[in-house]
PDB file of C-alpha atoms in Angstrom:
ATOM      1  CA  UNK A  30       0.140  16.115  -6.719  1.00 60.00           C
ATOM      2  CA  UNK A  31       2.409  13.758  -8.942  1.00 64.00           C
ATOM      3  CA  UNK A  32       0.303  12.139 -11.816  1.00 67.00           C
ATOM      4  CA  UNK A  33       0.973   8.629 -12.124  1.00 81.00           C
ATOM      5  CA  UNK A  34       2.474   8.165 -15.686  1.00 83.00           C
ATOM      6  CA  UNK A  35       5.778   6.728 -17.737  1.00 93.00           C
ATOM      7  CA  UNK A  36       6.357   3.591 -17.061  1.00 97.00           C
ATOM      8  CA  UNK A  37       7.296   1.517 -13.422  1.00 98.00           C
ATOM      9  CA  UNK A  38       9.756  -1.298 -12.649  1.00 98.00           C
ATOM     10  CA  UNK A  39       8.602  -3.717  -9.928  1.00 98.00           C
ATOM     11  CA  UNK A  40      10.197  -6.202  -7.942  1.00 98.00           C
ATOM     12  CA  UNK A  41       8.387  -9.092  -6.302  1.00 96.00           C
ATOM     13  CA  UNK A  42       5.783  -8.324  -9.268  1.00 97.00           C
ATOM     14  CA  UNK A  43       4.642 -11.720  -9.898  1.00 96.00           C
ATOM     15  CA  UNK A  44       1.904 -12.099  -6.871  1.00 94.00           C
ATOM     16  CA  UNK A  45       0.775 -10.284  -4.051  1.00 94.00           C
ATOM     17  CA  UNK A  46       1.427  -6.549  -3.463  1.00 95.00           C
ATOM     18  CA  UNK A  47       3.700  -6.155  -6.712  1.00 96.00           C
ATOM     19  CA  UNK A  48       1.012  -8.287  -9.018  1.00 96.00           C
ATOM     20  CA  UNK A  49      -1.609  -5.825  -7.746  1.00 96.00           C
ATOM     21  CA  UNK A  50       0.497  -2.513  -7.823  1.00 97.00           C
ATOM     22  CA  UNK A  51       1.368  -3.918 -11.790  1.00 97.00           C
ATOM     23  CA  UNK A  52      -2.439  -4.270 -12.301  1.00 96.00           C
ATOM     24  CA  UNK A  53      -3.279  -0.956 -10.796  1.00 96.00           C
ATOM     25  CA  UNK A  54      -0.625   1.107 -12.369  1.00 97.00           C
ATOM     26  CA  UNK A  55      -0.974  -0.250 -15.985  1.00 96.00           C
ATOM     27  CA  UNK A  56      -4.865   0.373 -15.534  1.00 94.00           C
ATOM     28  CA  UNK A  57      -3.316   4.198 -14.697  1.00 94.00           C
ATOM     29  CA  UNK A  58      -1.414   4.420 -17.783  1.00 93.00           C
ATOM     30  CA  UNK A  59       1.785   2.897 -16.635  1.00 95.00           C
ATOM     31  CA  UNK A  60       3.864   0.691 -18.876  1.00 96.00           C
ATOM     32  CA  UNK A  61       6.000  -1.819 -16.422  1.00 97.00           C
ATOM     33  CA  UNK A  62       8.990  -3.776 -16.177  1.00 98.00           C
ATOM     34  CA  UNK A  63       8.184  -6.585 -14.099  1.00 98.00           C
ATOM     35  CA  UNK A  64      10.736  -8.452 -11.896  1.00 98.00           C
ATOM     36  CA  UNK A  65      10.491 -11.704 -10.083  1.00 97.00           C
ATOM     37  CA  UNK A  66      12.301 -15.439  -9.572  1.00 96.00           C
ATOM     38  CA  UNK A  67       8.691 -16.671 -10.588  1.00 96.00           C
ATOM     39  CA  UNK A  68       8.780 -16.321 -13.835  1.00 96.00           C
ATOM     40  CA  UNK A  69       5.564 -18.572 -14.518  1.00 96.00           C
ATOM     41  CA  UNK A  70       3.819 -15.788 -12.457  1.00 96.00           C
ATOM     42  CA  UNK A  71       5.269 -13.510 -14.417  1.00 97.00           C
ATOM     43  CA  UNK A  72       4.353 -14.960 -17.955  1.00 95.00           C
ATOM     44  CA  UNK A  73       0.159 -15.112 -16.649  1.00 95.00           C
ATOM     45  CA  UNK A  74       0.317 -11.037 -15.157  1.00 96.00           C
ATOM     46  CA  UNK A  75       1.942 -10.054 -18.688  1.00 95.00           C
ATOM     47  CA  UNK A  76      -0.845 -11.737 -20.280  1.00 94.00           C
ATOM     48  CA  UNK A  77      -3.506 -10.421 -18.183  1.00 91.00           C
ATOM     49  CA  UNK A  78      -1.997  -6.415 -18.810  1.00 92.00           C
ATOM     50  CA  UNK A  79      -0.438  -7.051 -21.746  1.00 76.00           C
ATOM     51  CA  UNK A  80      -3.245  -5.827 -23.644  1.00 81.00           C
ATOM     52  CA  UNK A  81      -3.463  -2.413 -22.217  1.00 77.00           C
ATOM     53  CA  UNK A  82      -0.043  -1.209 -21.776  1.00 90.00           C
ATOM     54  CA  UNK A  83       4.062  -2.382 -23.220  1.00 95.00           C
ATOM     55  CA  UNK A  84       5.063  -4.834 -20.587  1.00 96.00           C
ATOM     56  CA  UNK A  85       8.192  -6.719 -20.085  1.00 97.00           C
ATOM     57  CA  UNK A  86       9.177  -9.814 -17.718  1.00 97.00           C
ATOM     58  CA  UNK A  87      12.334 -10.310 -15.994  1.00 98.00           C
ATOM     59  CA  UNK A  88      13.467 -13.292 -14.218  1.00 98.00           C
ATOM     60  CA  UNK A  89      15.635 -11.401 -11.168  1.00 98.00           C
ATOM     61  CA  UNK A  90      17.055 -12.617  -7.890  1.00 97.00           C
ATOM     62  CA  UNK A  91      17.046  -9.187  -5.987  1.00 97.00           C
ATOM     63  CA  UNK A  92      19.191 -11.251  -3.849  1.00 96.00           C
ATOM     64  CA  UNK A  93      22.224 -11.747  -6.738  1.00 97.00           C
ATOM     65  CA  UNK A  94      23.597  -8.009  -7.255  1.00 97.00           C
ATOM     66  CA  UNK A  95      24.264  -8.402 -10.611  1.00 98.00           C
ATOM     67  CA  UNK A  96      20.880  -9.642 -11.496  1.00 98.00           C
ATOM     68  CA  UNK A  97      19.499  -6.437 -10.307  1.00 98.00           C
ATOM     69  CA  UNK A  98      21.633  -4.340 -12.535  1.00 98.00           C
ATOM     70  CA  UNK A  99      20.993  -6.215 -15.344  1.00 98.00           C
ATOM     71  CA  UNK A 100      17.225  -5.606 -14.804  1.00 98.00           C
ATOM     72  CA  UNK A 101      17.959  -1.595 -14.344  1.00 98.00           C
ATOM     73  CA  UNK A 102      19.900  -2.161 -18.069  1.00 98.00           C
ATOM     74  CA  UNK A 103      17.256  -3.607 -19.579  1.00 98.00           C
ATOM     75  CA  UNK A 104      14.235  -2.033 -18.385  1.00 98.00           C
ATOM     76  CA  UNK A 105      15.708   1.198 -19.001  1.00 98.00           C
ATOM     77  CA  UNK A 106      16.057   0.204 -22.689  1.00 98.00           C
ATOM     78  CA  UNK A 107      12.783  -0.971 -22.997  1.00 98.00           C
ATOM     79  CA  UNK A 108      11.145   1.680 -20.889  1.00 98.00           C
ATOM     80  CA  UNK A 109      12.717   5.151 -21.592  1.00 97.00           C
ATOM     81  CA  UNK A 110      10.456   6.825 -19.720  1.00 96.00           C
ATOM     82  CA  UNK A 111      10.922   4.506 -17.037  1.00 98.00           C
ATOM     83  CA  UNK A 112      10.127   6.983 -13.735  1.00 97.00           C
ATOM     84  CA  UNK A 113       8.833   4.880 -10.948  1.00 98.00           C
ATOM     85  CA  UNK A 114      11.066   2.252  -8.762  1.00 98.00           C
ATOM     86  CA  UNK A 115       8.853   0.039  -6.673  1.00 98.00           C
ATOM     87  CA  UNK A 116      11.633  -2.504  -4.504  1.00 98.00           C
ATOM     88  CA  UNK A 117       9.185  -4.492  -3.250  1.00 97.00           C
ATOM     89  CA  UNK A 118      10.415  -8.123  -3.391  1.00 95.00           C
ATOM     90  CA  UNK A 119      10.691  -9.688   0.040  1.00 94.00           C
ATOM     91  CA  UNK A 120      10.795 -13.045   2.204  1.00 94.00           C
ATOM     92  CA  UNK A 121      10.513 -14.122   5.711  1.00 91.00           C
ATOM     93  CA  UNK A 122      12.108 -16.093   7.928  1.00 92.00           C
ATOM     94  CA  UNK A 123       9.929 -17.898  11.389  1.00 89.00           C
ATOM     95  CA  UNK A 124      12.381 -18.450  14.620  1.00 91.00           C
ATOM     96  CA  UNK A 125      13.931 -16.497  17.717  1.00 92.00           C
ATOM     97  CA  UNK A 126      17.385 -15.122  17.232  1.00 95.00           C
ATOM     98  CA  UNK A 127      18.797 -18.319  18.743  1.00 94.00           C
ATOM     99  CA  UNK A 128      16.723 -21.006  16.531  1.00 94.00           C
ATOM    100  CA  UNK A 129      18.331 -19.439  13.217  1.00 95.00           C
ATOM    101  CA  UNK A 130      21.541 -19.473  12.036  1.00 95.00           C
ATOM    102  CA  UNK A 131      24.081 -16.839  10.632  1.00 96.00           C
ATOM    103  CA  UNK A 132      23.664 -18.223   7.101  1.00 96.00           C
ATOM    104  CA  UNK A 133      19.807 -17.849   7.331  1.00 96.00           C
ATOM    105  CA  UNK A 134      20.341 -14.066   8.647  1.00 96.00           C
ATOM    106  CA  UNK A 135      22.666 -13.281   5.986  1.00 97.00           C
ATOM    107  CA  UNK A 136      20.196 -14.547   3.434  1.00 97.00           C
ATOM    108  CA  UNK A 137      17.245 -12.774   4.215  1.00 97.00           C
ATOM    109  CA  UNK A 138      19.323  -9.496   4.348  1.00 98.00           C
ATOM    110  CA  UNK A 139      20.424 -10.562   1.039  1.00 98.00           C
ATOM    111  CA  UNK A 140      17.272  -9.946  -0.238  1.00 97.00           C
ATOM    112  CA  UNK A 141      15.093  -7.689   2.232  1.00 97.00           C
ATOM    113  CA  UNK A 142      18.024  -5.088   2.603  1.00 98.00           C
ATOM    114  CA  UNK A 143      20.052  -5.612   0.065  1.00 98.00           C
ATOM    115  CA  UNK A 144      18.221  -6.033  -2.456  1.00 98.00           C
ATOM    116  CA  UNK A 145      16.335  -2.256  -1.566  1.00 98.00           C
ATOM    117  CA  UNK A 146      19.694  -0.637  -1.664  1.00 98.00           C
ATOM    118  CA  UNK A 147      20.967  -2.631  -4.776  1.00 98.00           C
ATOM    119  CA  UNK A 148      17.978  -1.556  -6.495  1.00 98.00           C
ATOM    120  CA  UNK A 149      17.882   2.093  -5.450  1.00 98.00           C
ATOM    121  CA  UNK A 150      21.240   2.623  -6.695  1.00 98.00           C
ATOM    122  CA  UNK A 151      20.958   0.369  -9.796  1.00 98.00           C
ATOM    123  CA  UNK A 152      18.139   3.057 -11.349  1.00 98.00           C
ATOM    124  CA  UNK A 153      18.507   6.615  -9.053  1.00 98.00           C
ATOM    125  CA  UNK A 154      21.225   7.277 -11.990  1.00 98.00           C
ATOM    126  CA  UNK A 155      18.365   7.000 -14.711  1.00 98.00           C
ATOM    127  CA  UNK A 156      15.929   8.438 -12.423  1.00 98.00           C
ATOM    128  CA  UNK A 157      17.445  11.787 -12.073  1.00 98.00           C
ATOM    129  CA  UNK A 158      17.752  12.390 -15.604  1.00 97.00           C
ATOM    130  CA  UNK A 159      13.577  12.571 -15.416  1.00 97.00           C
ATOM    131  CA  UNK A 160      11.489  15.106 -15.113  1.00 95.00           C
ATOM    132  CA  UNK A 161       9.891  13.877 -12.007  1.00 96.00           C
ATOM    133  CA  UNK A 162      10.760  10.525 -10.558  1.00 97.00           C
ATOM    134  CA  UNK A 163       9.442   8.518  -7.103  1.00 98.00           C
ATOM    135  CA  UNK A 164      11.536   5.411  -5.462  1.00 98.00           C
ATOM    136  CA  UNK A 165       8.918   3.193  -3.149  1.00 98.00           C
ATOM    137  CA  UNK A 166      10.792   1.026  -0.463  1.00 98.00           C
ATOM    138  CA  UNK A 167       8.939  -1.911   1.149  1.00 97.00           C
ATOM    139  CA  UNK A 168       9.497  -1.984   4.665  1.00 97.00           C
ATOM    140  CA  UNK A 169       7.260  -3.535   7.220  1.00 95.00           C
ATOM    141  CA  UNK A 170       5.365  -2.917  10.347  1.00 94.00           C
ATOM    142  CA  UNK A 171       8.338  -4.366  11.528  1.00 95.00           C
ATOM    143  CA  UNK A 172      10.582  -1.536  10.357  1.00 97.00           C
ATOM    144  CA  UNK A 173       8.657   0.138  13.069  1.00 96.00           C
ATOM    145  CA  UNK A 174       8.084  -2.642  16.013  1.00 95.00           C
ATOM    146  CA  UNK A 175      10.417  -5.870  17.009  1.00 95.00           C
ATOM    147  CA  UNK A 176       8.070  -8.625  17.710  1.00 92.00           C
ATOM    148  CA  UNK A 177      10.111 -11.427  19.805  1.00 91.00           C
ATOM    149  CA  UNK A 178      10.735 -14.223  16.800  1.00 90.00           C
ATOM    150  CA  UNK A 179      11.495 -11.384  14.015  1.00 92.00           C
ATOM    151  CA  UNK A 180      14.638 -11.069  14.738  1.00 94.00           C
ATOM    152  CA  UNK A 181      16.246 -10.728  11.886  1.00 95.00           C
ATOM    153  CA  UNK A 182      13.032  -9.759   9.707  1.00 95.00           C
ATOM    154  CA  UNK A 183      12.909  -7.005  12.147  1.00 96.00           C
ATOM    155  CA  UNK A 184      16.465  -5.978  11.670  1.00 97.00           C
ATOM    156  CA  UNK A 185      16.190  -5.454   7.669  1.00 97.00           C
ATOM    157  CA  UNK A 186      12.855  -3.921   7.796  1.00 97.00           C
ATOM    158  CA  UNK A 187      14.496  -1.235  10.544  1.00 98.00           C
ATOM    159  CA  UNK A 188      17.421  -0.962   8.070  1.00 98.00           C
ATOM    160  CA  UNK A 189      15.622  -0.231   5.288  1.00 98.00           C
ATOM    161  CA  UNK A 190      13.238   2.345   7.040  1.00 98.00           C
ATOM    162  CA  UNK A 191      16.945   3.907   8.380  1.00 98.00           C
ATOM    163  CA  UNK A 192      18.396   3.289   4.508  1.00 98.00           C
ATOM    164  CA  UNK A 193      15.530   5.381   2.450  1.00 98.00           C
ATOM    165  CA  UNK A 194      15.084   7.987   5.229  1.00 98.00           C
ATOM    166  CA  UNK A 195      18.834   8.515   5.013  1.00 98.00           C
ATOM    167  CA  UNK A 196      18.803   9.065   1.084  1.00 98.00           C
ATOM    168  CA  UNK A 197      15.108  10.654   1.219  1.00 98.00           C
ATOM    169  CA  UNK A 198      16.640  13.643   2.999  1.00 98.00           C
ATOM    170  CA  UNK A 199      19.620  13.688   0.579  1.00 98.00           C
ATOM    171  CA  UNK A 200      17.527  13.531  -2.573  1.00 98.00           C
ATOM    172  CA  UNK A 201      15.524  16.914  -0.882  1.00 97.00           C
ATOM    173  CA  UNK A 202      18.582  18.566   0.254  1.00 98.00           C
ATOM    174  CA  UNK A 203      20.278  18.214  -3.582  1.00 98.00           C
ATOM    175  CA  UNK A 204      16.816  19.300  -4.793  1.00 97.00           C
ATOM    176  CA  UNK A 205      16.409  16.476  -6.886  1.00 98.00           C
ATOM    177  CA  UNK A 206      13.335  15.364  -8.985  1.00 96.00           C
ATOM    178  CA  UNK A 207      13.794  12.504  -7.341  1.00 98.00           C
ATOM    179  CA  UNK A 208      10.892  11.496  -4.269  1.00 97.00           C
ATOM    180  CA  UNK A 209      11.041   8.504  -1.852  1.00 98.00           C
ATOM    181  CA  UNK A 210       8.749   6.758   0.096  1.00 98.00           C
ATOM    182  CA  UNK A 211       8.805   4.168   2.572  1.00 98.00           C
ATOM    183  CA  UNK A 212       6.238   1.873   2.981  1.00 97.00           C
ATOM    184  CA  UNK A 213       5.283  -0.081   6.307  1.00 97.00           C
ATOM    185  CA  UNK A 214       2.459  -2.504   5.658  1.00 94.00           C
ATOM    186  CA  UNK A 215       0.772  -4.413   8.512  1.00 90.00           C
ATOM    187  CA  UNK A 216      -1.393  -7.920   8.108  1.00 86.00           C
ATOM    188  CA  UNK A 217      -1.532  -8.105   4.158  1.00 83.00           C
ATOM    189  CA  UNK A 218      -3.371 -10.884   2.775  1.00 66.00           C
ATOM    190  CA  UNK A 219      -0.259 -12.492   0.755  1.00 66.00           C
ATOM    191  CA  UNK A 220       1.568 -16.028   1.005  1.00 59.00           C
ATOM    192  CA  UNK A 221       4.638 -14.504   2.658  1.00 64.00           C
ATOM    193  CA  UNK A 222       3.889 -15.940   5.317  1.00 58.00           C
ATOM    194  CA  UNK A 223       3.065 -19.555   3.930  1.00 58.00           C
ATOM    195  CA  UNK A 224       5.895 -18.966   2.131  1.00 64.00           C
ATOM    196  CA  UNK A 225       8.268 -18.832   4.772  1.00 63.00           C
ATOM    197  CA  UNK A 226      10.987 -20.277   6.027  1.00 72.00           C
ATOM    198  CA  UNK A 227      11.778 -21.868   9.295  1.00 77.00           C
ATOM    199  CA  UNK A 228      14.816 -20.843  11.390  1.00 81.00           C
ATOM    200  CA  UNK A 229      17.528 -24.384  11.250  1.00 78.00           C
ATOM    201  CA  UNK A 230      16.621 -24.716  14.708  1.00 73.00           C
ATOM    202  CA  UNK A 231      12.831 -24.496  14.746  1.00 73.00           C
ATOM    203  CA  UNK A 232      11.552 -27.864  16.022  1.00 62.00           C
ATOM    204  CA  UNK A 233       8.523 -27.003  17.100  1.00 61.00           C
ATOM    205  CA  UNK A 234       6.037 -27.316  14.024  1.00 55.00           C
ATOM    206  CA  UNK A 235       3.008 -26.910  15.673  1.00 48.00           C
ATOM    207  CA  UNK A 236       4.153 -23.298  16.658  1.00 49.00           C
ATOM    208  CA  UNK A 237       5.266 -22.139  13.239  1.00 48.00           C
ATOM    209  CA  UNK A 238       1.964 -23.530  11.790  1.00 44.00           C
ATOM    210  CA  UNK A 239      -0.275 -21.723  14.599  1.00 48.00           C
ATOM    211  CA  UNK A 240       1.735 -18.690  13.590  1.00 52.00           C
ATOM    212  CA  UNK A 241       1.232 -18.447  10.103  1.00 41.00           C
ATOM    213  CA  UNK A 242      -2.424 -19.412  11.118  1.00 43.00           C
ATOM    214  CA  UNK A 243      -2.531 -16.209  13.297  1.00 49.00           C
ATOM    215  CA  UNK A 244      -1.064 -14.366  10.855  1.00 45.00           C
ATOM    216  CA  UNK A 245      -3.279 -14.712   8.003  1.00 38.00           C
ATOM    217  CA  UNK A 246      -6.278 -14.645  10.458  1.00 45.00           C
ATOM    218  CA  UNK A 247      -4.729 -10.791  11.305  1.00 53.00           C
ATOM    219  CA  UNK A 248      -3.991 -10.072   7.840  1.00 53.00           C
ATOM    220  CA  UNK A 249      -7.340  -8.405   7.027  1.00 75.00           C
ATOM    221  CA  UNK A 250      -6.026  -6.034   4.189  1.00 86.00           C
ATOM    222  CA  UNK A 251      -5.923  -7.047   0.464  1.00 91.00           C
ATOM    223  CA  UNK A 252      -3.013  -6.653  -1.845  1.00 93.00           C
ATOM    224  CA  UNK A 253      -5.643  -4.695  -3.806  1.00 95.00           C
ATOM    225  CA  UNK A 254      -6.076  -2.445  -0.883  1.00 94.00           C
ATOM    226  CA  UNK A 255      -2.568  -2.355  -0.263  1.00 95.00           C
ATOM    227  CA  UNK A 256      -1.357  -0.967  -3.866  1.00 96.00           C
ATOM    228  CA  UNK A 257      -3.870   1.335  -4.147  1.00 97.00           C
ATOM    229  CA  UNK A 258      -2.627   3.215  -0.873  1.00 97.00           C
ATOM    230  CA  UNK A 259       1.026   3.167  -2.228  1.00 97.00           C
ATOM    231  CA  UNK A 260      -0.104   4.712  -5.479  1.00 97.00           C
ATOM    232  CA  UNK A 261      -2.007   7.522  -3.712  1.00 97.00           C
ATOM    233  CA  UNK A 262       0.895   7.629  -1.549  1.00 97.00           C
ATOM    234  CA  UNK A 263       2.639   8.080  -4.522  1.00 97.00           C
ATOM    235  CA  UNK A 264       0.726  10.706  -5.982  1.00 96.00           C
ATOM    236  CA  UNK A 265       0.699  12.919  -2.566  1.00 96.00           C
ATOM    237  CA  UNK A 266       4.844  12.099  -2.063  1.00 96.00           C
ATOM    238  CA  UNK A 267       4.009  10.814   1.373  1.00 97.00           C
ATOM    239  CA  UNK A 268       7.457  10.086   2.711  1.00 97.00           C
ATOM    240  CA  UNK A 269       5.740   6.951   4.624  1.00 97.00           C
ATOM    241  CA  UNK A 270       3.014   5.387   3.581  1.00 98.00           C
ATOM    242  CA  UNK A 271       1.621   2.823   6.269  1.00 97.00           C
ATOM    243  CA  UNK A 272      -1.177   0.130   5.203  1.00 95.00           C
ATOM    244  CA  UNK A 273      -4.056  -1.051   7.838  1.00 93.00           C
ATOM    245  CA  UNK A 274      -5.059  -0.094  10.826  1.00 91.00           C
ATOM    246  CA  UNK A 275      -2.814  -2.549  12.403  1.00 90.00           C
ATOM    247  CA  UNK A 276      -0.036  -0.493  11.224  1.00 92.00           C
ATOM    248  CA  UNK A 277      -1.482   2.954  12.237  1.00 94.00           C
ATOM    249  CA  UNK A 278      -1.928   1.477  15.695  1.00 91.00           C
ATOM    250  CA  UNK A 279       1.008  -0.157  16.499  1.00 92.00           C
ATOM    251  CA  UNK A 280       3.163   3.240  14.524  1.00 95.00           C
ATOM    252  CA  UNK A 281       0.680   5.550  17.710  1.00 95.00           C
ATOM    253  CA  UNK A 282       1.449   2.735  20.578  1.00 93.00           C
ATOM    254  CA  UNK A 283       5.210   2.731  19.536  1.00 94.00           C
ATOM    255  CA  UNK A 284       5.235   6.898  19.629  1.00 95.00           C
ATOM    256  CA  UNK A 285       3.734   7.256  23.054  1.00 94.00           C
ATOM    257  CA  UNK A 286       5.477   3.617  24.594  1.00 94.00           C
ATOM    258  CA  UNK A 287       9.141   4.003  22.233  1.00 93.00           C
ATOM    259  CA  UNK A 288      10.841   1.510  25.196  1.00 92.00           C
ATOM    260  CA  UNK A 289       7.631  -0.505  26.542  1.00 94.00           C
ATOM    261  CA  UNK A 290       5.213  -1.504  23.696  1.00 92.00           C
ATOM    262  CA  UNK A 291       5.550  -5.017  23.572  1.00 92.00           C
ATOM    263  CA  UNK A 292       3.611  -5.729  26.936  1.00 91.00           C
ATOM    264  CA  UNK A 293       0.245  -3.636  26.044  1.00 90.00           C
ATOM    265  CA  UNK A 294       0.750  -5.391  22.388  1.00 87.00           C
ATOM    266  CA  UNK A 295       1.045  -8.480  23.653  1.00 86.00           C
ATOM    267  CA  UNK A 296      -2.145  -8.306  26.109  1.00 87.00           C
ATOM    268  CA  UNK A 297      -3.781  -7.110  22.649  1.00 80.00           C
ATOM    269  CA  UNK A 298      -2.602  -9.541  20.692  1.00 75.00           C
ATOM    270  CA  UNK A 299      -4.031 -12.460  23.292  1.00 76.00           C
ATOM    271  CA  UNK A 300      -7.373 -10.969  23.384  1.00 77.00           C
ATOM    272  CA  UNK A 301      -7.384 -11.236  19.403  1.00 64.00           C
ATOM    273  CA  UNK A 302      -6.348 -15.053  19.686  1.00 61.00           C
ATOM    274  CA  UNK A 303      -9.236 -15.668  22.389  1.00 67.00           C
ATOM    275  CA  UNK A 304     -11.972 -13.857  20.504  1.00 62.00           C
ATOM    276  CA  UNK A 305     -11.090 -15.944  16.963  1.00 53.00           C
ATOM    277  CA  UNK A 306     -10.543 -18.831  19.177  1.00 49.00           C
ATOM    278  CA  UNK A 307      -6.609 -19.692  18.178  1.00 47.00           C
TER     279      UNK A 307
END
């Protein structure tokens, strides 16, 4: 079993699954380079761990390359021992493949894709040089389902998923100290959602509003909840990690039904909105 120690960068660290994998892992003995665009957030989570472990704050755009390797430069110098990689920051965009445009797709890729793979390569050089190391890649239940309206969502969760298999299998075949996993969360309790943005040719806003409703009505498992099963998936190198039972259950329907899951998901999903009455 890997013991959680040294000290973690985070992306996406200033609320929601990175805030409570920072909390987590400094109560573990982690000290943590913390990464977001909010850097208010940032400033009130140092304060809160400050006091128990060497913390610094970075304002990054995982979406500007060059932001993310000056984050690898300077946590590294602050954090020699620096042996966990959590690229976890993330956005999402509401609308069919048709209501969004190619600007908007290129965007979100910008930061759900490439701001994974920026990140992995930014620190893997640092990493190897460590005893014992562990990348952690945030990918979605939707890295493992296509919901109609996710288009694009969908198509950087899958790419990621492909992405850290990929270099999962070429850390193990170069026997590197190096683990990855890849998580898939399902219904998370965060503000990614809220947060979202609506595709240019959205015009409905009764729809996006009744689907961010369902959404956080689904989303039944805390952030809490959430980093504590990465950090045990850390600890066991699980090469995925999934998060609810919403994402164990729709990872078993899309094994048996790889072609035809949508229809049975969808009957499901109706029978949820009936019972809360959405």
């Amino acid at each position: 079993m890997t013991m959680i120690r040294g000290a973690a960068a985070i992306t996406g660290a200033a609320s929601g699954i990175g805030r409570a994998l920072a909390v987590e892992l400094a109560q573990r003995g982690c000290d943590l380079a913390l990464a977001d665009r909010d850097e208010a957030g940032l400033k009130t989570l140092s304060a809160e761990i400050g006091r128990q472990r060497k913390v610094t704050v970075h304002r990054v755009d995982v979406g500007e390359p060059a932001d993310i390797a000056h984050f690898a430069t300077d946590a590294i110098a602050a954090h020699p021992s620096l042996n966990i990689v959590v690229n976890n920051a993330g956005v999402a965009l509401m609308g069919t493949f048709e209501e969004i445009d190619q600007a908007q797709m290129e965007w979100l890729f910008g930061i759900n894709f490439w701001g994974v793979v920026h990140g992995t390569r930014a620190f893997l050089p640092h990493l190897k040089t460590r005893p014992e190391a562990h990348i952690v890649n945030l990918s979605s239940v939707f890295g493992i389902i296509a919901p109609p309206g996710q288009a694009a969502y969908a198509a950087a969760k899958f790419a990621v998923r492909g992405f850290s298999e990929s270099v999962r299998h070429e850390l193990a075949v170069a026997a590197s100290p190096v683990r990855l996993s890849v998580v898939h969360p399902g219904g998370v309790a965060t503000a990614i959602a809220r947060n979202s943005r609506g595709g240019v040719g959205v015009t409905d806003n009764a729809r996006r509003a009744q689907s961010i409703e369902r959404f956080e009505t689904a989303a039944r498992t805390t952030p809490k909840d959430a980093a504590l099963r990465i950090i045990r998936g850390i600890e066991k190198n699980e090469p995925r990690i999934l998060i609810g039972n919403d994402a164990r259950f729709m990872d078993l329907l899309q094994r048996f039904r790889p072609a035809t899951y949508w229809a049975p998901l969808q009957r499901k999903l109706e029978r949820m909105a009936k019972g809360t009455g959405k």
